JSON list of C-alpha atoms and ligand atoms in Angstrom, two decimals:
[
{"chain": "W", "resi": 1, "resn": "MET", "atom": "CA", "xyz": [-62.57, 18.04, -1.96]},
{"chain": "W", "resi": 2, "resn": "SER", "atom": "CA", "xyz": [-59.96, 17.33, -4.65]},
{"chain": "W", "resi": 3, "resn": "ASN", "atom": "CA", "xyz": [-57.21, 14.77, -4.24]},
{"chain": "W", "resi": 4, "resn": "ILE", "atom": "CA", "xyz": [-54.48, 16.70, -2.45]},
{"chain": "W", "resi": 5, "resn": "LEU", "atom": "CA", "xyz": [-50.88, 15.62, -1.81]},
{"chain": "W", "resi": 6, "resn": "VAL", "atom": "CA", "xyz": [-48.70, 17.43, 0.72]},
{"chain": "W", "resi": 7, "resn": "THR", "atom": "CA", "xyz": [-44.92, 17.03, 0.74]},
{"chain": "W", "resi": 8, "resn": "GLY", "atom": "CA", "xyz": [-42.75, 17.60, 3.81]},
{"chain": "W", "resi": 9, "resn": "ALA", "atom": "CA", "xyz": [-45.52, 16.25, 6.05]},
{"chain": "W", "resi": 10, "resn": "THR", "atom": "CA", "xyz": [-42.98, 14.71, 8.42]},
{"chain": "W", "resi": 11, "resn": "GLY", "atom": "CA", "xyz": [-41.73, 18.24, 9.10]},
{"chain": "W", "resi": 12, "resn": "GLY", "atom": "CA", "xyz": [-43.14, 21.27, 10.84]},
{"chain": "W", "resi": 13, "resn": "LEU", "atom": "CA", "xyz": [-44.86, 23.16, 8.04]},
{"chain": "W", "resi": 14, "resn": "GLY", "atom": "CA", "xyz": [-46.15, 20.18, 6.04]},
{"chain": "W", "resi": 15, "resn": "LYS", "atom": "CA", "xyz": [-47.59, 18.52, 9.15]},
{"chain": "W", "resi": 16, "resn": "ALA", "atom": "CA", "xyz": [-49.39, 21.73, 10.13]},
{"chain": "W", "resi": 17, "resn": "VAL", "atom": "CA", "xyz": [-50.91, 21.93, 6.63]},
{"chain": "W", "resi": 18, "resn": "VAL", "atom": "CA", "xyz": [-52.09, 18.31, 6.80]},
{"chain": "W", "resi": 19, "resn": "GLU", "atom": "CA", "xyz": [-53.60, 18.83, 10.25]},
{"chain": "W", "resi": 20, "resn": "GLN", "atom": "CA", "xyz": [-55.46, 21.88, 8.98]},
{"chain": "W", "resi": 21, "resn": "LEU", "atom": "CA", "xyz": [-56.78, 19.99, 5.94]},
{"chain": "W", "resi": 22, "resn": "LEU", "atom": "CA", "xyz": [-57.89, 17.08, 8.14]},
{"chain": "W", "resi": 23, "resn": "LYS", "atom": "CA", "xyz": [-60.18, 19.46, 10.04]},
{"chain": "W", "resi": 24, "resn": "ASN", "atom": "CA", "xyz": [-62.29, 19.53, 6.88]},
{"chain": "W", "resi": 25, "resn": "GLY", "atom": "CA", "xyz": [-62.45, 15.70, 6.83]},
{"chain": "W", "resi": 26, "resn": "GLY", "atom": "CA", "xyz": [-61.77, 13.72, 3.69]},
{"chain": "W", "resi": 27, "resn": "ALA", "atom": "CA", "xyz": [-58.62, 11.92, 4.82]},
{"chain": "W", "resi": 28, "resn": "ASP", "atom": "CA", "xyz": [-59.24, 9.45, 2.01]},
{"chain": "W", "resi": 29, "resn": "GLN", "atom": "CA", "xyz": [-58.58, 12.25, -0.50]},
{"chain": "W", "resi": 30, "resn": "LEU", "atom": "CA", "xyz": [-55.42, 13.38, 1.25]},
{"chain": "W", "resi": 31, "resn": "SER", "atom": "CA", "xyz": [-51.97, 11.92, 0.69]},
{"chain": "W", "resi": 32, "resn": "VAL", "atom": "CA", "xyz": [-48.44, 12.77, 1.73]},
{"chain": "W", "resi": 33, "resn": "LEU", "atom": "CA", "xyz": [-44.97, 12.14, 0.37]},
{"chain": "W", "resi": 34, "resn": "ALA", "atom": "CA", "xyz": [-42.46, 10.86, 2.93]},
{"chain": "W", "resi": 35, "resn": "ARG", "atom": "CA", "xyz": [-38.83, 9.81, 2.54]},
{"chain": "W", "resi": 36, "resn": "ASP", "atom": "CA", "xyz": [-39.38, 7.51, 5.50]},
{"chain": "W", "resi": 37, "resn": "PRO", "atom": "CA", "xyz": [-43.01, 6.36, 5.76]},
{"chain": "W", "resi": 38, "resn": "ALA", "atom": "CA", "xyz": [-42.32, 5.18, 9.33]},
{"chain": "W", "resi": 39, "resn": "LYS", "atom": "CA", "xyz": [-42.27, 8.86, 10.28]},
{"chain": "W", "resi": 40, "resn": "ALA", "atom": "CA", "xyz": [-45.83, 9.27, 9.01]},
{"chain": "W", "resi": 41, "resn": "THR", "atom": "CA", "xyz": [-47.57, 6.39, 10.80]},
{"chain": "W", "resi": 42, "resn": "ASP", "atom": "CA", "xyz": [-49.63, 8.88, 12.80]},
{"chain": "W", "resi": 43, "resn": "LEU", "atom": "CA", "xyz": [-51.05, 10.29, 9.58]},
{"chain": "W", "resi": 44, "resn": "GLN", "atom": "CA", "xyz": [-51.60, 6.83, 8.14]},
{"chain": "W", "resi": 45, "resn": "ALA", "atom": "CA", "xyz": [-53.58, 5.92, 11.27]},
{"chain": "W", "resi": 46, "resn": "GLN", "atom": "CA", "xyz": [-55.90, 8.85, 10.49]},
{"chain": "W", "resi": 47, "resn": "GLY", "atom": "CA", "xyz": [-56.58, 7.49, 7.00]},
{"chain": "W", "resi": 48, "resn": "VAL", "atom": "CA", "xyz": [-54.08, 9.59, 5.05]},
{"chain": "W", "resi": 49, "resn": "HIS", "atom": "CA", "xyz": [-52.33, 7.80, 2.17]},
{"chain": "W", "resi": 50, "resn": "VAL", "atom": "CA", "xyz": [-48.57, 7.75, 2.65]},
{"chain": "W", "resi": 51, "resn": "HIS", "atom": "CA", "xyz": [-46.32, 7.46, -0.42]},
{"chain": "W", "resi": 52, "resn": "LYS", "atom": "CA", "xyz": [-42.62, 6.80, -0.07]},
{"chain": "W", "resi": 53, "resn": "GLY", "atom": "CA", "xyz": [-40.74, 9.32, -2.16]},
{"chain": "W", "resi": 54, "resn": "ASP", "atom": "CA", "xyz": [-37.90, 11.76, -2.41]},
{"chain": "W", "resi": 55, "resn": "TYR", "atom": "CA", "xyz": [-37.49, 14.99, -4.37]},
{"chain": "W", "resi": 56, "resn": "THR", "atom": "CA", "xyz": [-34.39, 13.41, -5.94]},
{"chain": "W", "resi": 57, "resn": "ASP", "atom": "CA", "xyz": [-36.20, 10.25, -7.08]},
{"chain": "W", "resi": 58, "resn": "TYR", "atom": "CA", "xyz": [-38.28, 11.08, -10.16]},
{"chain": "W", "resi": 59, "resn": "ALA", "atom": "CA", "xyz": [-39.95, 7.67, -10.43]},
{"chain": "W", "resi": 60, "resn": "SER", "atom": "CA", "xyz": [-41.12, 7.84, -6.82]},
{"chain": "W", "resi": 61, "resn": "LEU", "atom": "CA", "xyz": [-42.61, 11.29, -7.45]},
{"chain": "W", "resi": 62, "resn": "LEU", "atom": "CA", "xyz": [-44.43, 10.20, -10.59]},
{"chain": "W", "resi": 63, "resn": "ALA", "atom": "CA", "xyz": [-45.94, 7.22, -8.78]},
{"chain": "W", "resi": 64, "resn": "ALA", "atom": "CA", "xyz": [-46.99, 9.31, -5.78]},
{"chain": "W", "resi": 65, "resn": "PHE", "atom": "CA", "xyz": [-48.63, 12.01, -7.93]},
{"chain": "W", "resi": 66, "resn": "ALA", "atom": "CA", "xyz": [-50.85, 9.64, -9.94]},
{"chain": "W", "resi": 67, "resn": "GLY", "atom": "CA", "xyz": [-54.46, 10.81, -9.49]},
{"chain": "W", "resi": 68, "resn": "VAL", "atom": "CA", "xyz": [-53.50, 13.93, -7.53]},
{"chain": "W", "resi": 69, "resn": "ASP", "atom": "CA", "xyz": [-55.30, 17.19, -8.43]},
{"chain": "W", "resi": 70, "resn": "LYS", "atom": "CA", "xyz": [-53.49, 19.62, -6.13]},
{"chain": "W", "resi": 71, "resn": "LEU", "atom": "CA", "xyz": [-49.95, 19.50, -4.77]},
{"chain": "W", "resi": 72, "resn": "PHE", "atom": "CA", "xyz": [-48.66, 21.41, -1.75]},
{"chain": "W", "resi": 73, "resn": "LEU", "atom": "CA", "xyz": [-44.88, 21.50, -2.23]},
{"chain": "W", "resi": 74, "resn": "VAL", "atom": "CA", "xyz": [-42.88, 22.35, 0.86]},
{"chain": "W", "resi": 75, "resn": "SER", "atom": "CA", "xyz": [-39.44, 23.62, -0.06]},
{"chain": "W", "resi": 76, "resn": "GLY", "atom": "CA", "xyz": [-36.63, 21.21, 0.75]},
{"chain": "W", "resi": 77, "resn": "ASN", "atom": "CA", "xyz": [-33.98, 22.12, 3.29]},
{"chain": "W", "resi": 78, "resn": "ASP", "atom": "CA", "xyz": [-30.92, 20.98, 1.30]},
{"chain": "W", "resi": 79, "resn": "VAL", "atom": "CA", "xyz": [-30.10, 24.56, 0.35]},
{"chain": "W", "resi": 80, "resn": "HIS", "atom": "CA", "xyz": [-27.45, 23.70, -2.26]},
{"chain": "W", "resi": 81, "resn": "ASN", "atom": "CA", "xyz": [-29.66, 21.26, -4.15]},
{"chain": "W", "resi": 82, "resn": "ARG", "atom": "CA", "xyz": [-33.21, 22.38, -3.65]},
{"chain": "W", "resi": 83, "resn": "VAL", "atom": "CA", "xyz": [-33.62, 24.19, -6.98]},
{"chain": "W", "resi": 84, "resn": "PRO", "atom": "CA", "xyz": [-33.02, 21.02, -9.05]},
{"chain": "W", "resi": 85, "resn": "GLN", "atom": "CA", "xyz": [-35.04, 19.04, -6.48]},
{"chain": "W", "resi": 86, "resn": "HIS", "atom": "CA", "xyz": [-38.02, 21.36, -6.84]},
{"chain": "W", "resi": 87, "resn": "ALA", "atom": "CA", "xyz": [-37.70, 21.31, -10.62]},
{"chain": "W", "resi": 88, "resn": "ASN", "atom": "CA", "xyz": [-37.86, 17.52, -10.43]},
{"chain": "W", "resi": 89, "resn": "VAL", "atom": "CA", "xyz": [-41.05, 17.70, -8.36]},
{"chain": "W", "resi": 90, "resn": "ILE", "atom": "CA", "xyz": [-42.71, 20.21, -10.68]},
{"chain": "W", "resi": 91, "resn": "LYS", "atom": "CA", "xyz": [-41.77, 18.22, -13.78]},
{"chain": "W", "resi": 92, "resn": "ALA", "atom": "CA", "xyz": [-43.16, 15.00, -12.28]},
{"chain": "W", "resi": 93, "resn": "ALA", "atom": "CA", "xyz": [-46.34, 16.76, -11.16]},
{"chain": "W", "resi": 94, "resn": "THR", "atom": "CA", "xyz": [-46.85, 18.14, -14.66]},
{"chain": "W", "resi": 95, "resn": "GLU", "atom": "CA", "xyz": [-46.30, 14.73, -16.22]},
{"chain": "W", "resi": 96, "resn": "ALA", "atom": "CA", "xyz": [-48.71, 13.13, -13.74]},
{"chain": "W", "resi": 97, "resn": "GLY", "atom": "CA", "xyz": [-51.44, 15.66, -14.62]},
{"chain": "W", "resi": 98, "resn": "VAL", "atom": "CA", "xyz": [-51.51, 17.64, -11.35]},
{"chain": "W", "resi": 99, "resn": "LYS", "atom": "CA", "xyz": [-53.60, 20.75, -12.04]},
{"chain": "W", "resi": 100, "resn": "HIS", "atom": "CA", "xyz": [-52.54, 23.09, -9.24]},
{"chain": "W", "resi": 101, "resn": "ILE", "atom": "CA", "xyz": [-49.27, 23.43, -7.33]},
{"chain": "W", "resi": 102, "resn": "VAL", "atom": "CA", "xyz": [-48.92, 25.51, -4.17]},
{"chain": "W", "resi": 103, "resn": "TYR", "atom": "CA", "xyz": [-45.26, 26.19, -3.38]},
{"chain": "W", "resi": 104, "resn": "THR", "atom": "CA", "xyz": [-43.83, 27.57, -0.16]},
{"chain": "W", "resi": 105, "resn": "SER", "atom": "CA", "xyz": [-40.59, 29.39, -0.74]},
{"chain": "W", "resi": 106, "resn": "ALA", "atom": "CA", "xyz": [-37.53, 29.07, 1.44]},
{"chain": "Y", "resi": 201, "resn": "LIG", "atom": "N1", "xyz": [-41.32, 31.18, 3.64]},
{"chain": "Y", "resi": 201, "resn": "LIG", "atom": "C1", "xyz": [-41.12, 31.21, 4.96]},
{"chain": "Y", "resi": 201, "resn": "LIG", "atom": "O1", "xyz": [-41.36, 32.21, 5.63]},
{"chain": "Y", "resi": 201, "resn": "LIG", "atom": "C2", "xyz": [-40.64, 29.97, 5.63]},
{"chain": "Y", "resi": 201, "resn": "LIG", "atom": "C3", "xyz": [-40.67, 29.92, 7.01]},
{"chain": "Y", "resi": 201, "resn": "LIG", "atom": "C4", "xyz": [-40.24, 28.76, 7.59]},
{"chain": "Y", "resi": 201, "resn": "LIG", "atom": "C5", "xyz": [-39.78, 27.71, 6.81]},
{"chain": "Y", "resi": 201, "resn": "LIG", "atom": "N2", "xyz": [-39.73, 27.86, 5.47]},
{"chain": "Y", "resi": 201, "resn": "LIG", "atom": "C6", "xyz": [-39.24, 26.78, 4.61]},
{"chain": "Y", "resi": 201, "resn": "LIG", "atom": "O2", "xyz": [-40.19, 25.73, 4.62]},
{"chain": "Y", "resi": 201, "resn": "LIG", "atom": "C7", "xyz": [-39.50, 24.50, 4.54]},
{"chain": "Y", "resi": 201, "resn": "LIG", "atom": "C8", "xyz": [-40.04, 23.57, 5.60]},
{"chain": "Y", "resi": 201, "resn": "LIG", "atom": "O3", "xyz": [-39.84, 24.09, 6.89]},
{"chain": "Y", "resi": 201, "resn": "LIG", "atom": "P1", "xyz": [-40.06, 23.14, 8.14]},
{"chain": "Y", "resi": 201, "resn": "LIG", "atom": "O4", "xyz": [-39.84, 23.96, 9.32]},
{"chain": "Y", "resi": 201, "resn": "LIG", "atom": "O5", "xyz": [-41.35, 22.40, 7.98]},
{"chain": "Y", "resi": 201, "resn": "LIG", "atom": "O6", "xyz": [-38.80, 22.14, 7.94]},
{"chain": "Y", "resi": 201, "resn": "LIG", "atom": "P2", "xyz": [-38.61, 20.68, 8.51]},
{"chain": "Y", "resi": 201, "resn": "LIG", "atom": "O7", "xyz": [-39.37, 20.48, 9.78]},
{"chain": "Y", "resi": 201, "resn": "LIG", "atom": "O8", "xyz": [-37.14, 20.43, 8.48]},
{"chain": "Y", "resi": 201, "resn": "LIG", "atom": "O9", "xyz": [-39.32, 19.76, 7.41]},
{"chain": "Y", "resi": 201, "resn": "LIG", "atom": "C9", "xyz": [-38.78, 19.57, 6.12]},
{"chain": "Y", "resi": 201, "resn": "LIG", "atom": "C10", "xyz": [-39.61, 18.50, 5.44]},
{"chain": "Y", "resi": 201, "resn": "LIG", "atom": "O10", "xyz": [-39.16, 18.36, 4.08]},
{"chain": "Y", "resi": 201, "resn": "LIG", "atom": "C11", "xyz": [-38.88, 16.99, 3.87]},
{"chain": "Y", "resi": 201, "resn": "LIG", "atom": "N3", "xyz": [-37.82, 16.86, 2.87]},
{"chain": "Y", "resi": 201, "resn": "LIG", "atom": "C12", "xyz": [-36.60, 17.42, 2.89]},
{"chain": "Y", "resi": 201, "resn": "LIG", "atom": "N4", "xyz": [-35.89, 17.04, 1.83]},
{"chain": "Y", "resi": 201, "resn": "LIG", "atom": "C13", "xyz": [-36.69, 16.20, 1.12]},
{"chain": "Y", "resi": 201, "resn": "LIG", "atom": "C14", "xyz": [-36.50, 15.46, -0.06]},
{"chain": "Y", "resi": 201, "resn": "LIG", "atom": "N5", "xyz": [-35.33, 15.49, -0.74]},
{"chain": "Y", "resi": 201, "resn": "LIG", "atom": "N6", "xyz": [-37.52, 14.70, -0.52]},
{"chain": "Y", "resi": 201, "resn": "LIG", "atom": "C15", "xyz": [-38.70, 14.65, 0.16]},
{"chain": "Y", "resi": 201, "resn": "LIG", "atom": "N7", "xyz": [-38.93, 15.34, 1.30]},
{"chain": "Y", "resi": 201, "resn": "LIG", "atom": "C16", "xyz": [-37.92, 16.09, 1.78]},
{"chain": "Y", "resi": 201, "resn": "LIG", "atom": "C17", "xyz": [-38.44, 16.46, 5.22]},
{"chain": "Y", "resi": 201, "resn": "LIG", "atom": "O11", "xyz": [-38.50, 15.06, 5.23]},
{"chain": "Y", "resi": 201, "resn": "LIG", "atom": "P3", "xyz": [-37.72, 14.17, 6.34]},
{"chain": "Y", "resi": 201, "resn": "LIG", "atom": "O12", "xyz": [-38.66, 14.08, 7.52]},
{"chain": "Y", "resi": 201, "resn": "LIG", "atom": "O13", "xyz": [-37.50, 12.87, 5.66]},
{"chain": "Y", "resi": 201, "resn": "LIG", "atom": "O14", "xyz": [-36.44, 14.89, 6.68]},
{"chain": "Y", "resi": 201, "resn": "LIG", "atom": "C18", "xyz": [-39.46, 17.14, 6.11]},
{"chain": "Y", "resi": 201, "resn": "LIG", "atom": "O15", "xyz": [-40.71, 16.47, 6.05]},
{"chain": "Y", "resi": 201, "resn": "LIG", "atom": "C19", "xyz": [-38.01, 24.79, 4.70]},
{"chain": "Y", "resi": 201, "resn": "LIG", "atom": "O16", "xyz": [-37.39, 24.68, 3.44]},
{"chain": "Y", "resi": 201, "resn": "LIG", "atom": "C20", "xyz": [-37.93, 26.22, 5.14]},
{"chain": "Y", "resi": 201, "resn": "LIG", "atom": "O17", "xyz": [-36.85, 26.88, 4.54]},
{"chain": "Y", "resi": 201, "resn": "LIG", "atom": "C21", "xyz": [-40.16, 28.95, 4.87]}
]
């Protein structure tokens, strides 16, 4: 399995994606981005790497995406700002060398 990072994993869709990926094992190759890591302690307990980050914080995104091959980007729910937020995520992923981005639209 590649190194995969899932955003939005403290929400409904992202958590479902992580749970599905965990069925294949390889928690050590799975990471998530969380604004509040305390909301992802259940995932951390299963061996998933939790990175604190926000779509609005470029440096946090760049740090979280280091070594990631594939990114699952869950669309943000701040409807007035999500286009620049997603652009930020995609730019950081590109700079970090992420090879494949899966994006779920609004
Ligand atoms: N295409 C479709 O048919 C379809 C269907 C349903 C939903 N959607 C879209 O999918 C998205 C997720 O749905 P959901 O039900 O999983 O929503 P949700 O439960 O509200 O989860 C949203 C997730 O995004 C995270 N998030 C929001 N803003 C962020 C930011 N600035 N930086 C980092 N993370 C951020 C939230 O983190 P926190 O826990 O910190 O808030 C949470 O983990 C929504 O945008 C929705 O519009 C699409």
